[in-house]
Short mmCIF file of C-alpha atoms in Angstrom, two decimals:
data_model
loop_
_atom_site.label_atom_id
_atom_site.label_comp_id
_atom_site.label_asym_id
_atom_site.label_seq_id
_atom_site.Cartn_x
_atom_site.Cartn_y
_atom_site.Cartn_z
CA MET A 1 -12.42 -35.20 45.04
CA LEU A 2 -15.57 -31.87 44.09
CA ARG A 3 -17.48 -34.45 42.19
CA TRP A 4 -20.90 -32.10 41.38
CA LEU A 5 -17.51 -29.68 39.44
CA ARG A 6 -17.91 -32.40 37.08
CA PRO A 7 -19.03 -31.76 34.11
CA PHE A 8 -22.44 -33.92 32.99
CA PRO A 9 -24.15 -33.50 29.72
CA LEU A 10 -26.87 -31.45 28.95
CA PRO A 11 -30.72 -32.74 28.87
CA LEU A 12 -32.52 -32.50 25.31
CA LEU A 13 -34.60 -30.63 24.75
CA PRO A 14 -38.41 -32.76 23.90
CA PHE A 15 -39.06 -30.49 20.97
CA PRO A 16 -37.40 -29.06 17.52
CA VAL A 17 -35.61 -25.85 17.74
CA PRO A 18 -36.72 -23.58 14.28
CA CYS A 19 -33.87 -21.69 12.64
CA ARG A 20 -35.31 -18.58 10.91
CA ARG A 21 -33.52 -15.54 9.49
CA LEU A 22 -34.14 -12.32 11.58
CA ALA A 23 -37.38 -11.26 9.36
CA VAL A 24 -36.87 -7.35 7.74
CA PRO A 25 -39.21 -5.21 9.85
CA PRO A 26 -41.85 -3.75 8.30
CA GLY A 27 -41.14 -0.03 5.99
CA ALA A 28 -37.08 -0.63 6.06
CA PRO A 29 -35.24 -0.03 2.78
CA ARG A 30 -34.12 -2.28 1.11
CA PHE A 31 -30.42 -1.71 -1.37
CA PRO A 32 -30.50 -3.86 -4.04
CA LEU A 33 -27.41 -5.75 -4.56
CA ARG A 34 -25.43 -3.62 -7.30
CA ARG A 35 -26.23 -0.72 -4.57
CA ARG A 36 -24.27 -2.16 -1.36
CA LEU A 37 -21.44 -2.87 -3.75
CA ALA A 38 -21.36 0.63 -5.18
CA LEU A 39 -20.98 0.91 -1.52
CA ALA A 40 -18.33 -1.31 -0.08
CA GLY A 41 -16.46 -0.13 -3.10
CA ALA A 42 -16.42 3.81 -2.33
CA LEU A 43 -15.98 2.79 1.84
CA ALA A 44 -12.84 0.89 0.40
CA GLY A 45 -11.90 3.34 -1.78
CA ALA A 46 -11.54 6.13 0.80
CA ALA A 47 -10.27 4.53 3.38
CA ALA A 48 -7.21 3.98 0.70
CA ALA A 49 -7.88 6.89 -0.62
CA GLY A 50 -6.65 8.47 3.86
CA TRP A 51 -4.21 5.32 3.41
CA LEU A 52 -1.41 7.33 0.95
CA HIS A 53 -2.19 10.33 2.89
CA LEU A 54 -1.04 9.38 5.66
CA ARG A 55 1.48 8.29 3.66
CA ARG A 56 2.94 10.77 1.68
CA HIS A 57 2.75 12.95 4.91
CA LYS A 58 5.01 10.77 6.07
CA GLU A 59 7.77 10.18 3.73
CA ARG A 60 7.30 14.24 3.11
CA GLN A 61 8.23 14.41 7.15
CA GLN A 62 10.56 12.06 7.28
CA ARG A 63 12.51 14.03 4.09
CA ALA A 64 12.46 17.06 5.63
CA ARG A 65 14.59 15.26 8.47
CA GLN A 66 16.65 13.67 6.23
CA LEU A 67 17.07 17.52 4.38
CA ARG A 68 17.34 19.35 7.59
CA GLN A 69 19.95 16.20 9.18
CA LEU A 70 21.57 17.12 5.18
CA ARG A 71 22.28 20.78 4.84
CA ALA A 72 22.97 20.77 9.45
CA LEU A 73 26.48 18.79 8.02
CA PRO A 74 29.54 20.89 7.79
CA LEU A 75 30.03 20.03 4.28
CA SER A 76 26.42 21.62 3.55
CA ARG A 77 28.64 24.64 4.59
CA ALA A 78 32.49 24.22 3.04
CA ASP A 79 33.10 26.25 0.48
CA PHE A 80 35.96 27.94 -1.71
CA GLN A 81 37.92 30.70 -2.97
CA LEU A 82 39.28 29.75 -6.58
CA ARG A 83 39.59 30.90 -9.94
CA ASP A 84 38.48 29.42 -12.97
CA ALA A 85 40.37 28.70 -16.48
CA ALA A 86 39.55 32.35 -17.24
CA GLY A 87 40.98 33.91 -14.47
CA ALA A 88 37.50 35.34 -13.01
CA PRO A 89 37.25 34.91 -9.36
CA ARG A 90 35.16 31.61 -7.86
CA THR A 91 33.43 31.03 -5.10
CA LYS A 92 30.73 28.43 -3.71
CA ALA A 93 27.63 31.24 -4.43
CA ASP A 94 28.05 31.90 -7.55
CA PHE A 95 26.74 28.75 -8.66
CA ARG A 96 23.62 29.10 -6.93
CA GLY A 97 20.94 28.70 -8.12
CA ARG A 98 21.91 25.31 -10.29
CA TRP A 99 22.82 21.66 -9.11
CA VAL A 100 26.80 21.08 -8.85
CA LEU A 101 28.03 17.58 -9.49
CA LEU A 102 32.22 18.79 -7.97
CA TYR A 103 34.69 16.19 -8.18
CA PHE A 104 38.91 16.67 -6.36
CA GLY A 105 40.89 15.37 -9.40
CA PHE A 106 44.74 16.59 -11.14
CA THR A 107 45.14 17.02 -15.19
CA HIS A 108 48.44 14.62 -15.02
CA CYS A 109 46.31 11.57 -13.35
CA PRO A 110 46.94 9.19 -15.35
CA ASP A 111 44.11 6.48 -15.41
CA VAL A 112 41.37 7.46 -13.06
CA CYS A 113 40.80 11.13 -12.98
CA PRO A 114 40.23 10.66 -16.99
CA GLU A 115 38.01 7.97 -15.40
CA GLN A 116 35.93 9.92 -13.66
CA LEU A 117 35.71 12.45 -15.96
CA GLU A 118 34.08 10.55 -18.49
CA ARG A 119 31.33 9.30 -15.72
CA LEU A 120 30.04 12.47 -14.60
CA SER A 121 30.16 14.25 -18.36
CA ARG A 122 28.44 11.54 -19.90
CA ALA A 123 26.06 11.54 -16.32
CA VAL A 124 25.49 15.48 -16.95
CA GLY A 125 24.63 14.54 -21.42
CA LEU A 126 22.41 12.63 -19.83
CA LEU A 127 20.19 14.16 -18.25
CA GLU A 128 20.63 17.38 -19.94
CA ARG A 129 18.59 15.36 -22.74
CA ASP A 130 15.54 16.39 -20.64
CA ALA A 131 14.73 19.90 -21.46
CA ALA A 132 12.77 19.59 -18.09
CA LEU A 133 15.04 19.39 -14.85
CA PRO A 134 17.40 21.99 -13.63
CA PRO A 135 19.92 22.95 -14.68
CA LEU A 136 23.96 21.49 -13.81
CA GLN A 137 26.70 22.51 -13.96
CA PRO A 138 29.49 20.36 -13.62
CA LEU A 139 33.04 21.52 -11.61
CA PHE A 140 36.49 20.79 -11.48
CA VAL A 141 38.53 21.03 -9.05
CA THR A 142 42.87 20.45 -9.19
CA VAL A 143 43.98 19.25 -6.46
CA ASP A 144 47.83 20.07 -8.57
CA PRO A 145 48.05 23.39 -7.81
CA GLU A 146 51.68 23.85 -8.72
CA ARG A 147 51.40 22.09 -12.87
CA ASP A 148 47.69 22.79 -13.79
CA ASP A 149 47.15 27.01 -14.03
CA ALA A 150 44.22 28.84 -15.69
CA ALA A 151 46.48 27.19 -18.83
CA ALA A 152 46.31 23.71 -18.23
CA LEU A 153 42.54 23.16 -17.24
CA ALA A 154 41.66 24.80 -21.00
CA ARG A 155 44.40 22.63 -22.32
CA TYR A 156 43.13 19.55 -20.24
CA LEU A 157 38.78 19.49 -20.15
CA ARG A 158 38.52 20.06 -23.62
CA ASP A 159 38.21 16.25 -24.06
CA PHE A 160 35.32 16.49 -21.28
CA HIS A 161 31.76 18.28 -21.49
CA PRO A 162 31.68 21.05 -23.22
CA ARG A 163 30.50 22.88 -19.47
CA LEU A 164 33.09 21.27 -17.08
CA LEU A 165 34.64 24.20 -14.90
CA GLY A 166 38.02 23.66 -14.03
CA LEU A 167 38.39 25.83 -11.06
CA THR A 168 42.16 26.25 -9.40
CA GLY A 169 44.10 29.10 -6.89
CA SER A 170 46.74 29.25 -4.59
CA PRO A 171 48.56 26.58 -2.91
CA GLU A 172 46.89 27.61 -0.11
CA GLN A 173 43.21 27.89 -1.73
CA VAL A 174 43.56 24.55 -2.92
CA ARG A 175 44.01 23.42 0.61
CA ALA A 176 41.73 24.68 2.14
CA ALA A 177 39.41 23.65 -0.41
CA ALA A 178 40.02 20.52 -0.33
CA ALA A 179 39.36 19.75 3.57
CA ALA A 180 36.61 21.12 3.27
CA PHE A 181 35.13 18.96 1.46
CA ARG A 182 36.09 16.93 3.30
CA VAL A 183 38.69 15.24 0.85
CA TYR A 184 42.30 13.56 1.35
CA VAL A 185 45.70 14.88 -0.76
CA SER A 186 48.63 14.22 -0.39
CA ALA A 187 51.17 14.56 -3.36
CA GLY A 188 53.96 11.48 -3.59
CA PRO A 189 57.70 11.81 -3.99
CA ARG A 190 59.47 13.14 -7.62
CA ASP A 191 61.67 11.03 -10.21
CA ALA A 192 63.94 12.33 -11.48
CA ASP A 193 61.95 13.69 -14.14
CA GLY A 194 60.93 15.63 -11.20
CA ASP A 195 57.20 14.22 -12.24
CA TYR A 196 55.01 13.04 -9.52
CA LEU A 197 51.47 11.95 -8.48
CA VAL A 198 49.35 13.02 -6.21
CA ASP A 199 47.57 10.89 -4.11
CA HIS A 200 43.45 11.94 -2.90
CA SER A 201 39.65 10.57 -2.24
CA VAL A 202 37.88 9.62 -5.89
CA LEU A 203 34.52 11.45 -5.07
CA THR A 204 32.37 13.50 -6.74
CA PHE A 205 29.90 15.16 -4.46
CA LEU A 206 26.49 16.20 -5.15
CA LEU A 207 25.50 20.05 -4.02
CA ASP A 208 21.36 21.27 -4.51
CA PRO A 209 20.53 24.73 -5.78
CA ASP A 210 20.99 26.29 -2.16
CA GLY A 211 25.08 25.01 -1.63
CA ALA A 212 24.15 22.08 0.62
CA PHE A 213 25.19 18.46 0.04
CA ARG A 214 23.54 16.56 -0.98
CA ASP A 215 24.26 13.26 -1.87
CA CYS A 216 29.16 11.27 -2.49
CA TYR A 217 29.67 8.65 -5.18
CA GLY A 218 32.04 6.97 -5.31
CA ARG A 219 33.77 4.42 -8.40
CA SER A 220 31.44 2.14 -8.43
CA ARG A 221 28.19 3.85 -9.36
CA THR A 222 28.10 3.71 -13.43
CA ALA A 223 27.77 7.37 -15.35
CA GLU A 224 23.94 5.80 -15.64
CA GLU A 225 23.62 5.14 -12.08
CA LEU A 226 24.30 8.45 -11.62
CA ALA A 227 21.89 10.53 -13.89
CA ARG A 228 19.31 8.06 -11.70
CA SER A 229 20.53 9.95 -9.11
CA VAL A 230 20.84 12.73 -9.51
CA ARG A 231 17.51 12.59 -11.25
CA ALA A 232 15.90 11.19 -8.06
CA HIS A 233 17.71 14.09 -5.92
CA MET A 234 16.16 16.93 -8.21
CA GLU A 235 12.31 15.38 -8.61
CA ALA A 236 12.43 15.75 -5.01
CA TYR A 237 14.07 18.88 -4.12
CA GLU A 238 11.87 21.76 -1.99
CA PRO A 239 13.41 25.13 -1.16
CA PRO A 240 14.41 25.67 2.20
CA PRO A 241 12.66 27.91 4.82
CA ALA A 242 13.99 31.46 3.58
CA ALA A 243 15.88 31.55 7.64
CA ALA A 244 17.49 28.16 6.64
CA ARG A 245 19.00 30.11 3.37
CA GLN A 246 21.02 33.00 5.64
#
């Protein structure tokens, strides 16, 4: 063993070592405590402001990236060639500049469609209480054009929101609209009276003023939750660049 590598005790000094505070050099400025606290607070505030700026910048970048992804979805390019209860032709371009809540259903639906249209109507009513929010157009597109002509839509929609607009068309036009929005539609067997039900996706679509898809709501959302979500999308909305609108 190398004994000289072992630790050994340090010798004690024969005199005491005084511990003194460092003296302030002559002529150096002496700041009062209040000024030092104010300076520290200012530095902390500047650091917090910088952090908030970076955080908001990151959130804006993330939101812009998400919007680009949404606008690139096939749902954002979905369109329709239908007509309203007055017989006027309607396409998605007619609703540019307005937010749209769009629901597919049929007037002979026994329970689900009335329930969803009642929820949609209540959500629109909640949003209309705030005059500062942009306009919102509710739409109902039938998946049963054989029975849901313009007159049938006008009678049926009287029980819901007064601005709820019904759209119908030929079987080919309705099928194309449902397919564009990825809505499943299948007519069931007819009974002895020739009556039948139509199985379809239960979804409400939110489109922004540029016609782009923003959100989709199933049956589980309440009217209040639906209204809050639409409001959040409205408040976060930023128009896309001119090139993205074309």
